[in-house]
Short mmCIF file of C-alpha atoms in Angstrom, two decimals:
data_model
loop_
_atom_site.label_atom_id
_atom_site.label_comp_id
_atom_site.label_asym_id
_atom_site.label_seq_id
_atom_site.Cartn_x
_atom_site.Cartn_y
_atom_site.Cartn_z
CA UNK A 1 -22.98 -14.31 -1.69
CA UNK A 2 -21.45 -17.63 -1.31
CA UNK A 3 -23.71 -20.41 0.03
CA UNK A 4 -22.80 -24.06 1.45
CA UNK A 5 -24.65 -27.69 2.68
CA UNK A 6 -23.97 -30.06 5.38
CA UNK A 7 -26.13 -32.46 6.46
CA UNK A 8 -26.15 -34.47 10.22
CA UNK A 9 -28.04 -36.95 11.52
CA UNK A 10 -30.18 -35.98 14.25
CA UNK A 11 -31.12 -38.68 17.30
CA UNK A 12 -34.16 -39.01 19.47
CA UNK A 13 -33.39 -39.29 23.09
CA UNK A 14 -36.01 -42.46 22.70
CA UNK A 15 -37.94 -43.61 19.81
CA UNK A 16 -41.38 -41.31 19.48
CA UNK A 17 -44.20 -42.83 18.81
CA UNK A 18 -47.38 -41.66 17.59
CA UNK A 19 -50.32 -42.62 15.56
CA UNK A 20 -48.68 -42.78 12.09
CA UNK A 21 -45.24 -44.09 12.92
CA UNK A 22 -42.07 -44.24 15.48
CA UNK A 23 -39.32 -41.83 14.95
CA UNK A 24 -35.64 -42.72 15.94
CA UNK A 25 -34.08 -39.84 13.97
CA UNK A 26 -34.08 -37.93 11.25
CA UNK A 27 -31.37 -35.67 8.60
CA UNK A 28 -30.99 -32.00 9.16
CA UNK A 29 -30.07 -29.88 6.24
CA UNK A 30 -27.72 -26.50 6.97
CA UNK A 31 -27.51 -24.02 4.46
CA UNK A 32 -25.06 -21.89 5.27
CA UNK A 33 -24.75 -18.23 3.38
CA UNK A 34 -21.81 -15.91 3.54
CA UNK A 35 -21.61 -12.09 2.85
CA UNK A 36 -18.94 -9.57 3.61
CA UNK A 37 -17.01 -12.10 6.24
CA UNK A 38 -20.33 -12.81 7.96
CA UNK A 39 -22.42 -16.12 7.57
CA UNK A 40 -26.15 -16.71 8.08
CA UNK A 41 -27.82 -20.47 9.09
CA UNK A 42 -30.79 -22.08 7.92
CA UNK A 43 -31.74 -25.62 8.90
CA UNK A 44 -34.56 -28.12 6.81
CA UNK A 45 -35.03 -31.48 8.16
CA UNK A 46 -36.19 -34.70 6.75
CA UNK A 47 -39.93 -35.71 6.88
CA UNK A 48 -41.70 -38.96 5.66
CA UNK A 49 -44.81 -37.50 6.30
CA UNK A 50 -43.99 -34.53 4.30
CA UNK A 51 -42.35 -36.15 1.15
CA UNK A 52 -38.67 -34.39 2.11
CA UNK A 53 -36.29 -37.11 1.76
CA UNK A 54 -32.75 -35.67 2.31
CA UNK A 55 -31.38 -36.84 -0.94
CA UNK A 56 -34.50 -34.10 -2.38
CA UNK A 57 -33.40 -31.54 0.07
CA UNK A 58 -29.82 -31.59 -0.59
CA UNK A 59 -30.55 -31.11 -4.48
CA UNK A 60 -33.07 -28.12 -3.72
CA UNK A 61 -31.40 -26.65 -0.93
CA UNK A 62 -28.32 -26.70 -3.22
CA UNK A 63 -30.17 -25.24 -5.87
CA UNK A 64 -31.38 -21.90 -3.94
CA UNK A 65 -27.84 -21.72 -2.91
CA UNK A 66 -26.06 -21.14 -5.85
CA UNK A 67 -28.84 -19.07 -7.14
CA UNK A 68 -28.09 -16.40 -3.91
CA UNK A 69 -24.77 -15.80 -6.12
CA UNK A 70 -26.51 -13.64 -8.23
CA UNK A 71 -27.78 -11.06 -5.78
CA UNK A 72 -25.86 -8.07 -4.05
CA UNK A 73 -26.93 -8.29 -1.41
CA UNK A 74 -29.22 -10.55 1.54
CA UNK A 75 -32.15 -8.12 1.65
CA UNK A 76 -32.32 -8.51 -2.38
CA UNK A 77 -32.13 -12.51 -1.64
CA UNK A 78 -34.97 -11.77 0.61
CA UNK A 79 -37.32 -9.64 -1.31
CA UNK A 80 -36.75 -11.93 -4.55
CA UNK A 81 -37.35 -15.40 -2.18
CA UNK A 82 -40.79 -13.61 -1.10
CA UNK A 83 -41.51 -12.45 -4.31
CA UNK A 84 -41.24 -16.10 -5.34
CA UNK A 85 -38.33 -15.49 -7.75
CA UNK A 86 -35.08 -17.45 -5.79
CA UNK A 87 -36.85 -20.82 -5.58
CA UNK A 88 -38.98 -22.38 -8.32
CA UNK A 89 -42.78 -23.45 -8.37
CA UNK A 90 -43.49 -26.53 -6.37
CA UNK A 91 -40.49 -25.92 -3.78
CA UNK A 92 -41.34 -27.52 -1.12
CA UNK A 93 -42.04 -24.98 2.11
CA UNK A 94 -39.65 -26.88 4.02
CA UNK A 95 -36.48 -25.34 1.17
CA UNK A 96 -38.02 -21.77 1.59
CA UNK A 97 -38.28 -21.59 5.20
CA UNK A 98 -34.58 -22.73 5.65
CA UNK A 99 -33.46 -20.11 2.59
CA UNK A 100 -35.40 -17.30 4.63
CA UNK A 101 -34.10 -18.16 8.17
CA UNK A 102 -30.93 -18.16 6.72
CA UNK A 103 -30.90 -14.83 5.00
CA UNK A 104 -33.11 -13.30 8.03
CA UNK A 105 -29.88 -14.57 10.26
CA UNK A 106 -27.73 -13.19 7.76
CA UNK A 107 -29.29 -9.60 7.46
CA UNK A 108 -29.51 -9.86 11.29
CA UNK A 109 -26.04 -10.43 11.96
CA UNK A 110 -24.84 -7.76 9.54
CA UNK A 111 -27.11 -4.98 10.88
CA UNK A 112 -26.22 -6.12 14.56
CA UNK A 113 -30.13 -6.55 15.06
CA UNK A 114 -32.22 -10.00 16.19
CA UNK A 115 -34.62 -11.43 14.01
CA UNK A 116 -37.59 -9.88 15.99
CA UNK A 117 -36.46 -6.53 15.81
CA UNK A 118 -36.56 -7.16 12.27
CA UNK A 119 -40.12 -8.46 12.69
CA UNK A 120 -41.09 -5.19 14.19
CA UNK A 121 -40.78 -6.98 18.08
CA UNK A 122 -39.19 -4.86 21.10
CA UNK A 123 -38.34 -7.42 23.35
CA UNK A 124 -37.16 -10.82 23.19
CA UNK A 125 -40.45 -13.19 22.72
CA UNK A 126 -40.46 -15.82 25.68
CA UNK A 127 -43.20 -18.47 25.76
CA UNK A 128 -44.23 -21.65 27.69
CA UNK A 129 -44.11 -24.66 25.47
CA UNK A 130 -45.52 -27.78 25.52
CA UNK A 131 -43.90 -30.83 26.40
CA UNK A 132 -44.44 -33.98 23.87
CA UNK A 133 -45.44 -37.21 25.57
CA UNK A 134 -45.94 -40.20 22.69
CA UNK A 135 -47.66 -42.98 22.92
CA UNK A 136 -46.13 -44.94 25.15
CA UNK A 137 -46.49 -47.53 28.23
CA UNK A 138 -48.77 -45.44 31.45
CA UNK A 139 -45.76 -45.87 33.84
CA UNK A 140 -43.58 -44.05 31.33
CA UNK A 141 -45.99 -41.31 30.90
CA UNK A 142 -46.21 -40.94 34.20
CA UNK A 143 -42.88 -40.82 34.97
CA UNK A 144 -41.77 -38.44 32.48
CA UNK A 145 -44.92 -36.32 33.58
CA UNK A 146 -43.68 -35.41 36.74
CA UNK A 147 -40.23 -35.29 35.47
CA UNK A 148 -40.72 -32.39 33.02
CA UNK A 149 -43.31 -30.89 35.83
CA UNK A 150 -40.60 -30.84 37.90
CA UNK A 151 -38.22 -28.97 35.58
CA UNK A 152 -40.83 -26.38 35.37
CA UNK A 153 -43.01 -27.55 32.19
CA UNK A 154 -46.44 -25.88 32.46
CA UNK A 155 -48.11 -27.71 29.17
CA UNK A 156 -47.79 -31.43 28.34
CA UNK A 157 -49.11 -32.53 24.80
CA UNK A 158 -49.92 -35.97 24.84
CA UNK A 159 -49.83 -37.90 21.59
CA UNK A 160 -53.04 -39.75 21.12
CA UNK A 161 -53.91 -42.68 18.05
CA UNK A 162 -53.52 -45.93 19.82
CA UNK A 163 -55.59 -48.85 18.33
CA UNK A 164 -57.24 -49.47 21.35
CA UNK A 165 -58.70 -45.63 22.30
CA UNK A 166 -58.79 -46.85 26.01
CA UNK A 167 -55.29 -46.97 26.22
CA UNK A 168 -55.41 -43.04 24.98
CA UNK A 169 -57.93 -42.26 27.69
CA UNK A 170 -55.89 -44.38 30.32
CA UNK A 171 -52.68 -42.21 29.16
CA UNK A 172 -54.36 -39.38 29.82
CA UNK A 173 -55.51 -40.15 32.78
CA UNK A 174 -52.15 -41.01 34.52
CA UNK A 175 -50.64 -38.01 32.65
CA UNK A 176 -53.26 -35.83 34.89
CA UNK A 177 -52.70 -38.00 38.20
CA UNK A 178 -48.92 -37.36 37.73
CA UNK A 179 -49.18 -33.49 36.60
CA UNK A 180 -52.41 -32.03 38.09
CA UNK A 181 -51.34 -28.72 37.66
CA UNK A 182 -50.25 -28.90 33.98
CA UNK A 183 -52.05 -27.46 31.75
CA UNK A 184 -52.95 -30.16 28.61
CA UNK A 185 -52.88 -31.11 24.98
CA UNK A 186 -54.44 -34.31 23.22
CA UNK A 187 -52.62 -34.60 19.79
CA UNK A 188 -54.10 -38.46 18.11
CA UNK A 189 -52.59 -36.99 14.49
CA UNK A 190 -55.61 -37.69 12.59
CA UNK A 191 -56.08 -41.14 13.62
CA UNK A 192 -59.78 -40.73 14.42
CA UNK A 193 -63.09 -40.92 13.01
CA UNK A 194 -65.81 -38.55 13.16
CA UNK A 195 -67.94 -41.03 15.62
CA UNK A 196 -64.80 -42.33 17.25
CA UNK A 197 -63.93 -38.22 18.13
CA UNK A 198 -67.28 -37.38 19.10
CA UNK A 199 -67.43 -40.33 21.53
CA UNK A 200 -63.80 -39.54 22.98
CA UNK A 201 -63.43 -35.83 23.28
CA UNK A 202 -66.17 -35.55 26.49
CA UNK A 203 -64.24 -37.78 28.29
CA UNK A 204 -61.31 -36.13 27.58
CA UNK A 205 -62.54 -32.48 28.65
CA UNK A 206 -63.61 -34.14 31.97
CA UNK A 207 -59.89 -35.32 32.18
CA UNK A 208 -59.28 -31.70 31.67
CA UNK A 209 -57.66 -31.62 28.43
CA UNK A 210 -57.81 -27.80 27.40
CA UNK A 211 -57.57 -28.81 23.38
CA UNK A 212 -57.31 -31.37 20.81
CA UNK A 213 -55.33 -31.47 17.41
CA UNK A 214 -56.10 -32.85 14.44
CA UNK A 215 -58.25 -35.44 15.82
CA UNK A 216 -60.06 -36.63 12.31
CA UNK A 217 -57.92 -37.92 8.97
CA UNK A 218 -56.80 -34.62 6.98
CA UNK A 219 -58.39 -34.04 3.91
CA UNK A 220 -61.73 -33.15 4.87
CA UNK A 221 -61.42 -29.84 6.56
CA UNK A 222 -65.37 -29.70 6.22
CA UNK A 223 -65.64 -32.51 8.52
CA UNK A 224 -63.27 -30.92 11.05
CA UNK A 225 -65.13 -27.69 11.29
CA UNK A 226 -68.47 -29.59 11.83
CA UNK A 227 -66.87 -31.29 14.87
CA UNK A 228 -65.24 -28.43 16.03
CA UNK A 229 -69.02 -26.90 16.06
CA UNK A 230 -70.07 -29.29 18.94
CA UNK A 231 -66.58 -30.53 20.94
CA UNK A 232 -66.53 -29.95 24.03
CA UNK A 233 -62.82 -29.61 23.76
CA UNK A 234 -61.35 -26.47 21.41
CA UNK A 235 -60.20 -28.64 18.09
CA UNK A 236 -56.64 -27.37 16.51
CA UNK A 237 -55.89 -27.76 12.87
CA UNK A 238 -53.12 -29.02 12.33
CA UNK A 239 -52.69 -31.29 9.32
CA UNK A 240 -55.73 -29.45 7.60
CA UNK A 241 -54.10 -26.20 7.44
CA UNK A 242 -50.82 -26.39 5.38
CA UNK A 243 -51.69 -22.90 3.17
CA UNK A 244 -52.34 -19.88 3.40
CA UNK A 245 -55.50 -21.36 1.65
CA UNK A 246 -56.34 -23.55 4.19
CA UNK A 247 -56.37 -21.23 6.77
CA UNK A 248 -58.62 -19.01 5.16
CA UNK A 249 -61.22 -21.89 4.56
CA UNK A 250 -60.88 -22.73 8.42
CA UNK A 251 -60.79 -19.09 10.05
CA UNK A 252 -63.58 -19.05 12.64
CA UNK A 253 -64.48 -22.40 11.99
CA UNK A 254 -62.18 -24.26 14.45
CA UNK A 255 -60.76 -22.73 17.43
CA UNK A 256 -57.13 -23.02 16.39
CA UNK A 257 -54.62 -24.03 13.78
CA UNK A 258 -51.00 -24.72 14.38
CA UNK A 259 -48.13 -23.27 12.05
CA UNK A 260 -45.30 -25.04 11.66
CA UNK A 261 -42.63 -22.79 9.47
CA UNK A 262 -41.52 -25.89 7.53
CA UNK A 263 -45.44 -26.64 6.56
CA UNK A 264 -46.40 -22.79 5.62
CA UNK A 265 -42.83 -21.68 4.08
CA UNK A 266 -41.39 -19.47 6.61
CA UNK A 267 -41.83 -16.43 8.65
CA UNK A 268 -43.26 -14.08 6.52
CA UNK A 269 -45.80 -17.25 5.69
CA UNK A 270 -46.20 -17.12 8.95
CA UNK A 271 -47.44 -13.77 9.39
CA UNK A 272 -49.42 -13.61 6.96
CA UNK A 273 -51.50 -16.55 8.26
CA UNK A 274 -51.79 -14.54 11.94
CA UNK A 275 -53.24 -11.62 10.04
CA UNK A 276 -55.53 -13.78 8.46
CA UNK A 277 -56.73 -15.40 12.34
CA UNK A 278 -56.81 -12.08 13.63
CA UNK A 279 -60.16 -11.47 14.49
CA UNK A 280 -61.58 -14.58 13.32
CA UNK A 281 -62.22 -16.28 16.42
CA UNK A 282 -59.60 -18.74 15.63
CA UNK A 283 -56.23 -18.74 17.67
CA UNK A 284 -52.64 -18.97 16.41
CA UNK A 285 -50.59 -22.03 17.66
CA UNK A 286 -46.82 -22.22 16.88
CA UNK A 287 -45.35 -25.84 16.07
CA UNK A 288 -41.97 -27.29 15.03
CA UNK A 289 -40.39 -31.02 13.44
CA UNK A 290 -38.30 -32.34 15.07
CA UNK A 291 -35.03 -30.35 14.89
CA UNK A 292 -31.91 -28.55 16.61
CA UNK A 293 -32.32 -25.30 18.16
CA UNK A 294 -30.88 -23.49 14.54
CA UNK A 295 -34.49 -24.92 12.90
CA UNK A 296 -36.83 -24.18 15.97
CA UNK A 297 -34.96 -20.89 16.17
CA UNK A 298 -37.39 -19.06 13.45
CA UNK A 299 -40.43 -19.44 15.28
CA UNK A 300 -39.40 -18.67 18.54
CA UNK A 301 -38.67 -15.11 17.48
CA UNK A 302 -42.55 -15.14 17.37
CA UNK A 303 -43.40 -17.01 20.05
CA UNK A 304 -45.35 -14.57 21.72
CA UNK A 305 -47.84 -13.79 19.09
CA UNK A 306 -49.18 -17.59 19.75
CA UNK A 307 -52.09 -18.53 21.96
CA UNK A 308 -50.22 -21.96 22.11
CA UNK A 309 -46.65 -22.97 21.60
CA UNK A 310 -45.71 -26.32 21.11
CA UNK A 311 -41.91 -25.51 20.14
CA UNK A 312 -40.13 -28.41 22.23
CA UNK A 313 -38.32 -30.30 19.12
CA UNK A 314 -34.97 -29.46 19.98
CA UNK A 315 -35.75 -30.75 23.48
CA UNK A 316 -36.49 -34.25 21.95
CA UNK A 317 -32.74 -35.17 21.04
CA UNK A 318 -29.91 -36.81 22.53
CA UNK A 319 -27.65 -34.10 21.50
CA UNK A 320 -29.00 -30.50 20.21
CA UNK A 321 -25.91 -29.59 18.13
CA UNK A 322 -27.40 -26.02 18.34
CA UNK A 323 -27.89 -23.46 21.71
CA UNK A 324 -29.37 -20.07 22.10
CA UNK A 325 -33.29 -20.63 22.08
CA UNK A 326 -33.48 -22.53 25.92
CA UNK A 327 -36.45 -24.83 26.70
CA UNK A 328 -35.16 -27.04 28.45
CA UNK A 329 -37.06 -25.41 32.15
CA UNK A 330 -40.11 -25.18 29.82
CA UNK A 331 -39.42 -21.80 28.30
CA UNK A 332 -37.92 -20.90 24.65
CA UNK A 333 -36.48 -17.41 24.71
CA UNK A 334 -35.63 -15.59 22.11
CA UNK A 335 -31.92 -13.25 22.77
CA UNK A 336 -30.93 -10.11 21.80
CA UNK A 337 -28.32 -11.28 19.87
CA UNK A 338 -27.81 -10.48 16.50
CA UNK A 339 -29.77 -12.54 13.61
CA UNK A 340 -31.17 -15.75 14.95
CA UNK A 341 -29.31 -15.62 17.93
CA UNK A 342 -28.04 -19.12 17.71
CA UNK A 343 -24.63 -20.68 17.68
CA UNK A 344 -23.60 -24.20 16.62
CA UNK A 345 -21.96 -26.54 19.62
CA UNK A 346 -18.78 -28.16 19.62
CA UNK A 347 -19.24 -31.64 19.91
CA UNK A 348 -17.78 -31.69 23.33
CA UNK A 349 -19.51 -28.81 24.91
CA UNK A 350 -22.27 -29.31 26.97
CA UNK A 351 -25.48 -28.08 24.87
CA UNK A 352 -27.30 -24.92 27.42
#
């Protein structure tokens, strides 16, 4: 197998804001692997938050790359990336999840079979997804409330985290007088305290705000259960559940925890964390970076095994260079088409 890098700049539609900092763009990684005539895609993307700076990715992304030379075949790639033997100790999950989505495409697009039949799933996964408002001026939430209500967006996360917590509450507020029927999300990234949450979160269930994420600082998943005890509002861990590890100290102890492929390492990561929620009391949510459809592609093949899916950050750029996964009337579908069922977009081609 032959394996090659190219890296793009990806730009916001507008500059997201939210608690921890404003986001103009970011780099987006493709790793590209060939086998008998047929390539595979895989996309990483930068992250501050996360420590992946692209000149980092490039090196490790390169690294797994020329390491696929030595296998036969994409399945072997597969088994040895799971087994932990492709990628070294401390790879970022970020490098692993690309490697896998790449060889899952690949191994899909040989066999002539999508990425969820490979998963075990029948039929194409389709879910609602949220919407991400940041933290912006109240006419602008407004306005872009009723504009993605309008194109048929059911769930609206609203980014929470302001310094003055009124103007969170006051966001929210116009976000519900705009969308009544829309079903919503409070995400303040960690930004709160324990007392500031606890003082908050009633309001914000009488605004009918059906959960929150991450509302306290990660790194005290203690203190996030204990508020998720007595919220009025079902708390989501987001930043507090990175591992497989995590998750197991949190299962049944908040209500949900988002997985985001690039935080856990990948599908089969993935997976293993919903067999570890089943049961529990705890509920699966499905999140995404910001990225083109190629890197939200992976997690829309299981969509619909989330309570929650909050898989909109394709829908956040000017230009997806990327099409197959949809969104854009609230819905990502997953297609029957071979592997990830995803196609790059010639730079004059309207983006569907």
């Amino acid at each position: 197998m032959k394996a090659r890098l190219r890296t793009v700049r990806l730009d916001l539609a507008e500059p997201l804001r939210i608690s921890r900092s404003t986001m103009t763009s970011r780099d987006a990684i493709w790793l590209a692997v060939e086998h008998d005539g047929v390539t595979g895609h895989g996309e990483a993307v930068s992250s501050v938050y996360y420590g992946l700076d692209t000149a980092s990715l490039e090196r490790l992304l390169g690294a797994a790359g020329a390491g696929l030379a030595r296998f036969r075949d994409p399945e072997s790639a597969l088994e040895a990336l799971w087994a932990g033997e492709l990628t070294g100790r401390g790879t970022p999950p970020a490098v692993t999840a690309a490697v896998e989505a790449a060889l899952l495409d690949l191994v899909g697009r040989l066999a002539g079979r999508p990425v969820h039949r490979l998963l075990g799933a029948v039929r194409p996964p389709v879910a609602a997804t949220a919407r991400t408002i940041g933290i912006t001026s109240l006419a602008r939430a407004a306005a872009q409330a009723r504009a993605l209500t309008a194109s048929g967006f059911g769930i609206l996360k609203v980014k929470a985290g302001s310094p003055d917590p009124e103007d969170d509450v006051e966001r929210v507020r116009v976000v519900r007088d705009a969308a009544p029927r829309a079903r919503l999300l409070l995400d303040p990234n960690g930004a709160w305290t324990a007392a500031r949450a606890e003082a908050l979160l009633p309001r914000f269930a009488d605004l009918g705000v059906e959960a929150v994420e991450q509302p306290l600082a990660p790194g005290d998943p203690e203190a996030l259960a204990a508020l998720a005890e007595r919220s009025p509002l079902p708390v989501i861990a987001d930043e507090d559940a990175v591992s497989l590890a995590d998750v197991r100290r949190l299962a049944g102890r908040v209500q949900g925890v988002n997985v985001k492929l690039a935080k856990c390492g990948g599908v089969r990561a993935a997976l293993r964390i919903a067999e570890v929620l089943d049961g529990s009391g705890t509920a699966l949510m499905l999140g995404c970076l910001t990225a083109s459809s190629l890197g939200l592609a992976p997690a829309v093949h299981l969509a619909d095994r989330a309570r929650w899916a909050d898989l909109d950050g394709h829908l956040l750029l000017a230009r997806d260079p990327w099409s197959g996964i949809g969104g854009g009337d609230g819905f990502v579908r997953a297609s029957d088409r071979p592997g990830l069922g995803v196609e790059e977009v010639a730079a004059d081609e309207d983006v569907a």
